[in-house]
Short mmCIF file of C-alpha atoms in Angstrom, two decimals:
data_model
loop_
_atom_site.label_atom_id
_atom_site.label_comp_id
_atom_site.label_asym_id
_atom_site.label_seq_id
_atom_site.Cartn_x
_atom_site.Cartn_y
_atom_site.Cartn_z
CA MET A 1 12.75 -65.44 32.72
CA ARG A 2 14.28 -62.50 34.53
CA LYS A 3 13.57 -58.79 34.15
CA GLY A 4 16.51 -58.18 31.82
CA GLU A 5 15.56 -61.08 29.54
CA ILE A 6 11.91 -60.03 29.33
CA SER A 7 12.91 -56.43 28.65
CA LYS A 8 15.41 -57.47 25.98
CA PHE A 9 13.35 -60.05 24.10
CA PHE A 10 9.78 -58.82 24.61
CA VAL A 11 9.39 -55.27 25.91
CA SER A 12 11.97 -53.84 23.51
CA TYR A 13 10.03 -55.30 20.56
CA LEU A 14 6.58 -54.19 21.68
CA PRO A 15 5.33 -51.53 19.22
CA ILE A 16 3.46 -49.69 21.97
CA PRO A 17 3.21 -45.87 21.90
CA GLN A 18 5.04 -44.22 24.79
CA THR A 19 2.36 -41.57 25.18
CA GLY A 20 -0.75 -41.54 27.34
CA ARG A 21 -1.20 -42.45 30.98
CA LYS A 22 1.90 -43.96 32.56
CA LEU A 23 1.63 -47.53 33.85
CA SER A 24 1.63 -47.86 37.64
CA VAL A 25 3.87 -50.96 37.42
CA GLY A 26 6.78 -51.97 35.21
CA LEU A 27 5.74 -53.20 31.78
CA TRP A 28 8.03 -56.21 32.18
CA ARG A 29 5.99 -57.34 35.21
CA ILE A 30 2.79 -57.41 33.14
CA VAL A 31 4.52 -59.39 30.40
CA LYS A 32 5.93 -61.83 32.95
CA ALA A 33 2.46 -62.48 34.40
CA ILE A 34 1.10 -63.14 30.89
CA LEU A 35 3.96 -65.56 30.15
CA TYR A 36 3.22 -67.35 33.44
CA LYS A 37 -0.40 -67.83 32.38
CA LEU A 38 0.76 -69.10 28.98
CA LYS A 39 3.14 -71.67 30.44
CA THR A 40 1.06 -72.98 33.35
CA GLY A 41 -2.47 -72.80 31.89
CA ILE A 42 -3.73 -71.11 35.06
CA GLN A 43 -6.98 -69.13 34.82
CA TRP A 44 -6.52 -65.39 34.59
CA LYS A 45 -8.34 -64.81 37.87
CA HIS A 46 -5.97 -67.18 39.70
CA LEU A 47 -2.74 -65.44 38.68
CA PRO A 48 -0.44 -65.12 41.75
CA MET A 49 -0.44 -61.34 41.70
CA ARG A 50 1.76 -60.86 44.77
CA GLN A 51 4.44 -63.01 43.13
CA PHE A 52 4.70 -60.58 40.21
CA PHE A 53 3.65 -57.25 41.70
CA GLY A 54 4.55 -57.54 45.38
CA PHE A 55 2.19 -55.59 47.60
CA THR A 56 1.14 -53.23 44.82
CA ARG A 57 -2.64 -53.31 44.47
CA TYR A 58 -2.63 -54.51 40.88
CA SER A 59 -5.44 -56.83 39.73
CA TRP A 60 -5.57 -59.78 37.38
CA GLN A 61 -8.22 -57.82 35.43
CA SER A 62 -5.57 -55.21 34.64
CA VAL A 63 -3.17 -57.88 33.36
CA TYR A 64 -5.90 -59.34 31.14
CA TYR A 65 -6.91 -55.87 29.99
CA HIS A 66 -3.42 -55.18 28.64
CA PHE A 67 -3.09 -58.65 27.10
CA ASN A 68 -6.47 -58.34 25.39
CA LYS A 69 -5.84 -54.76 24.20
CA TRP A 70 -2.47 -55.67 22.72
CA SER A 71 -3.90 -58.83 21.15
CA GLN A 72 -6.68 -56.92 19.41
CA SER A 73 -4.20 -54.46 17.94
CA GLY A 74 -1.79 -57.18 16.78
CA VAL A 75 0.99 -56.19 19.18
CA TRP A 76 2.03 -59.73 20.14
CA GLN A 77 2.19 -60.88 16.54
CA GLN A 78 4.23 -57.83 15.57
CA CYS A 79 6.48 -58.39 18.58
CA TYR A 80 7.42 -61.87 17.37
CA MET A 81 7.81 -60.69 13.78
CA ASN A 82 10.16 -57.92 14.95
CA LEU A 83 12.15 -60.46 16.97
CA LEU A 84 12.47 -62.80 13.96
CA LYS A 85 13.44 -59.97 11.64
CA ALA A 86 16.15 -58.78 14.02
CA HIS A 87 17.66 -62.27 14.41
CA LYS A 88 16.85 -63.87 11.05
CA ARG A 89 20.50 -64.87 10.57
CA LYS A 90 19.85 -67.61 13.13
CA LEU A 91 17.19 -69.24 10.95
CA ASP A 92 17.91 -72.24 8.73
CA MET A 93 15.92 -71.63 5.56
CA SER A 94 17.44 -74.50 3.58
CA VAL A 95 14.12 -76.33 3.99
CA VAL A 96 10.77 -75.04 5.27
CA ASN A 97 7.91 -77.23 6.47
CA LEU A 98 4.17 -76.58 6.45
CA ASP A 99 1.53 -78.29 8.59
CA GLY A 100 -1.76 -77.68 10.34
CA THR A 101 -2.65 -78.21 13.99
CA HIS A 102 -6.12 -78.86 15.45
CA THR A 103 -6.79 -77.81 19.05
CA PRO A 104 -9.94 -78.71 21.06
CA ALA A 105 -12.02 -75.60 21.89
CA LYS A 106 -14.04 -76.00 25.08
CA ARG A 107 -15.85 -72.65 25.19
CA GLY A 108 -16.63 -72.11 21.53
CA GLY A 109 -15.96 -68.67 20.10
CA GLU A 110 -14.56 -67.32 16.86
CA ALA A 111 -13.09 -69.74 14.28
CA VAL A 112 -14.39 -72.83 16.11
CA GLY A 113 -16.16 -75.76 14.44
CA TYR A 114 -16.82 -79.48 14.84
CA GLN A 115 -14.02 -81.72 13.61
CA GLY A 116 -15.21 -85.25 12.88
CA ARG A 117 -11.79 -86.88 13.14
CA LYS A 118 -11.26 -85.37 16.61
CA LYS A 119 -14.92 -85.79 17.59
CA ALA A 120 -14.80 -82.33 19.14
CA LYS A 121 -15.03 -78.65 18.34
CA THR A 122 -11.61 -77.45 17.32
CA SER A 123 -9.61 -74.56 15.89
CA ASN A 124 -6.93 -75.01 13.27
CA MET A 125 -3.79 -73.02 12.42
CA LEU A 126 -1.34 -73.50 9.58
CA ILE A 127 2.28 -73.09 10.66
CA LEU A 128 5.40 -72.86 8.52
CA THR A 129 8.76 -73.60 10.17
CA ASP A 130 12.40 -73.48 9.20
CA LEU A 131 14.54 -76.62 9.28
CA GLN A 132 15.08 -76.21 13.04
CA GLY A 133 11.37 -76.07 13.84
CA VAL A 134 11.27 -72.29 14.39
CA PRO A 135 7.91 -70.81 13.24
CA ILE A 136 8.46 -68.34 10.39
CA GLY A 137 4.86 -68.02 9.18
CA TRP A 138 1.40 -68.78 10.53
CA SER A 139 -2.23 -68.31 9.63
CA THR A 140 -5.06 -66.79 11.58
CA PRO A 141 -7.17 -69.44 13.37
CA ILE A 142 -9.40 -71.49 11.06
CA SER A 143 -12.67 -73.12 12.07
CA GLY A 144 -12.13 -76.81 12.85
CA GLU A 145 -14.66 -78.28 10.41
CA HIS A 146 -12.33 -77.29 7.56
CA HIS A 147 -9.39 -79.44 6.47
CA ASP A 148 -5.89 -78.10 5.85
CA SER A 149 -6.54 -77.40 2.17
CA TYR A 150 -9.51 -75.11 2.87
CA ASN A 151 -9.00 -71.72 1.23
CA LEU A 152 -5.35 -72.74 1.02
CA LYS A 153 -4.25 -70.40 -1.75
CA GLU A 154 -5.43 -67.28 0.13
CA THR A 155 -4.13 -68.53 3.48
CA ALA A 156 -0.72 -69.42 2.06
CA SER A 157 -0.54 -66.06 0.25
CA ASP A 158 -1.02 -64.30 3.59
CA ILE A 159 1.73 -66.42 5.16
CA PHE A 160 4.12 -65.64 2.30
CA LYS A 161 3.37 -61.91 2.58
CA GLN A 162 4.04 -62.17 6.29
CA MET A 163 7.44 -63.71 5.58
CA GLU A 164 8.29 -61.03 3.03
CA SER A 165 7.47 -58.33 5.57
CA MET A 166 10.18 -59.88 7.78
CA ASP A 167 12.64 -59.72 4.85
CA LEU A 168 12.64 -63.52 4.50
CA ASN A 169 13.39 -64.43 0.90
CA LEU A 170 10.92 -66.87 -0.70
CA GLU A 171 12.68 -67.47 -4.01
CA GLY A 172 14.42 -70.83 -4.20
CA LEU A 173 12.97 -72.21 -0.95
CA PHE A 174 12.37 -75.95 -0.64
CA LEU A 175 8.95 -76.50 0.95
CA ASN A 176 7.80 -79.79 2.48
CA ALA A 177 4.10 -80.52 3.09
CA ASP A 178 1.99 -83.63 3.55
CA ALA A 179 -0.69 -84.95 1.19
CA GLY A 180 -3.33 -82.66 2.70
CA PHE A 181 -1.67 -79.78 0.84
CA ASP A 182 -1.70 -81.50 -2.55
CA VAL A 183 -3.91 -78.80 -4.08
CA LYS A 184 -3.50 -77.49 -7.62
CA GLU A 185 -3.97 -73.82 -6.65
CA PHE A 186 -1.38 -74.10 -3.88
CA ARG A 187 1.14 -75.76 -6.17
CA GLU A 188 0.62 -73.00 -8.73
CA LEU A 189 1.10 -70.36 -6.03
CA CYS A 190 4.41 -71.95 -5.04
CA GLU A 191 5.49 -71.94 -8.67
CA SER A 192 4.65 -68.25 -9.01
CA LYS A 193 6.87 -67.52 -5.99
CA ASN A 194 9.69 -69.74 -7.34
CA ILE A 195 9.31 -72.04 -4.32
CA ASN A 196 10.43 -75.63 -4.86
CA GLN A 197 7.53 -77.70 -3.60
CA ASN A 198 8.05 -81.15 -2.12
CA ILE A 199 4.46 -82.14 -1.39
CA ASP A 200 3.29 -85.71 -0.87
CA PHE A 201 0.63 -86.90 -3.30
CA ASN A 202 -2.95 -87.30 -2.12
CA ARG A 203 -3.69 -90.96 -2.87
CA ARG A 204 -7.43 -90.42 -2.44
CA ARG A 205 -7.61 -88.16 -5.45
CA THR A 206 -8.57 -89.55 -8.84
CA LYS A 207 -5.88 -89.98 -11.48
CA SER A 208 -4.22 -86.60 -11.84
CA THR A 209 -1.49 -85.02 -13.92
CA ALA A 210 0.09 -83.97 -10.62
CA ASP A 211 1.53 -87.47 -10.21
CA THR A 212 3.55 -87.08 -13.39
CA THR A 213 4.18 -83.34 -13.36
CA TYR A 214 5.68 -83.17 -9.86
CA LEU A 215 8.33 -85.23 -8.12
CA LEU A 216 8.65 -86.11 -4.44
CA ASP A 217 12.10 -86.25 -2.87
CA TYR A 218 11.66 -88.74 -0.04
CA GLU A 219 14.99 -87.88 1.61
CA LEU A 220 14.11 -84.19 1.67
CA TYR A 221 10.63 -85.06 2.93
CA LYS A 222 12.13 -86.55 6.09
CA ALA A 223 13.06 -82.99 7.14
CA ARG A 224 9.33 -82.44 7.72
CA PHE A 225 9.91 -83.86 11.19
CA SER A 226 10.82 -80.38 12.42
CA VAL A 227 7.24 -79.11 12.15
CA GLU A 228 6.03 -82.15 14.09
CA GLN A 229 8.65 -81.35 16.70
CA LEU A 230 7.29 -77.82 16.95
CA ASN A 231 3.84 -79.19 17.78
CA ALA A 232 5.39 -81.06 20.72
CA TRP A 233 7.13 -77.87 21.91
CA VAL A 234 3.87 -75.92 21.68
CA ASP A 235 2.13 -78.58 23.80
CA GLY A 236 4.60 -77.67 26.55
CA PHE A 237 2.56 -74.48 27.03
CA LYS A 238 -0.49 -75.73 28.91
CA THR A 239 -2.68 -72.80 27.86
CA LEU A 240 -2.35 -73.95 24.23
CA ARG A 241 -3.28 -77.61 24.76
CA VAL A 242 -6.97 -76.72 24.96
CA ARG A 243 -8.45 -73.49 23.67
CA TYR A 244 -10.49 -71.51 26.22
CA GLU A 245 -10.02 -68.06 24.65
CA THR A 246 -13.16 -67.17 22.69
CA ARG A 247 -11.51 -64.44 20.60
CA SER A 248 -9.40 -65.80 17.77
CA SER A 249 -7.01 -62.82 18.00
CA ASN A 250 -6.23 -63.72 21.63
CA TRP A 251 -5.67 -67.36 20.69
CA MET A 252 -3.28 -66.38 17.92
CA ALA A 253 -1.50 -63.92 20.23
CA LEU A 254 -0.81 -66.69 22.75
CA HIS A 255 0.72 -68.77 19.97
CA CYS A 256 2.96 -65.89 18.93
CA LEU A 257 4.18 -65.54 22.52
CA ALA A 258 4.91 -69.29 22.63
CA PHE A 259 6.75 -69.02 19.29
CA ALA A 260 8.87 -66.21 20.71
CA ILE A 261 9.81 -68.22 23.79
CA ILE A 262 10.70 -71.25 21.65
CA PHE A 263 12.94 -69.07 19.47
CA ILE A 264 14.58 -67.35 22.45
CA ARG A 265 15.21 -70.60 24.34
CA LYS A 266 16.63 -72.33 21.29
CA PHE A 267 19.33 -69.76 20.61
CA ASN A 268 20.00 -68.18 23.99
CA ASN A 269 20.04 -71.18 26.36
CA LEU A 270 17.47 -69.56 28.65
CA THR A 271 15.28 -71.48 31.06
CA PHE A 272 11.61 -70.71 31.59
CA SER A 273 11.33 -70.12 35.33
CA PHE A 274 9.58 -67.68 37.62
#
């Protein structure tokens, strides 16, 4: 991505105060170095500094300092939310799809736990997408020993509030989710928000009134493919294939940056090159 693209789609949406000590290099250069790390999976200390900063004596520690500082204050998450809000007309909200994703965590850290199915320590995130696979809501990282339905009502409430803060209307939405989300409290939450739930039934549960109270539209359920497609797009960012960040806020920030790139590439025909 070139200077103009980074300035337009990232720097202009960064809610960073313009007071204090002036940066010795262009803000877009710092963002570009962070995006390079995200895409390639390179260690921070091996960033090709001359490629981004020329002969300026700027260190990789400074790049990480800014990334970490902005992550802790929620800047990257707000940046993507601002971008979505400004271009929400490009979203397809006819169907939304919810799923969780487990990522191996090699260094431990916050929100990391052993996941028996993966036979590894992992972190989980719940992600809600539109029909095109664009992320429109996401949770904070969840420790891997928990399944998707863990604390689901509270987690989903936070995601819905997040969407409302971006002026995304919840009422009348059709929501697809797999059997892992067949939870009474979550279904009741969807009803309270006037969201039409299309959730597969959990066959492992004992006989439940849910099987007769709710219907499953199998044709509509096929649209759930878009959230699976998103997982494949996210895997294209090597930093996100395996979690090495120990702070959960940094891990979530990297996801928000990846979400932003996916959104930008999808609607602006931009290539990711350096």
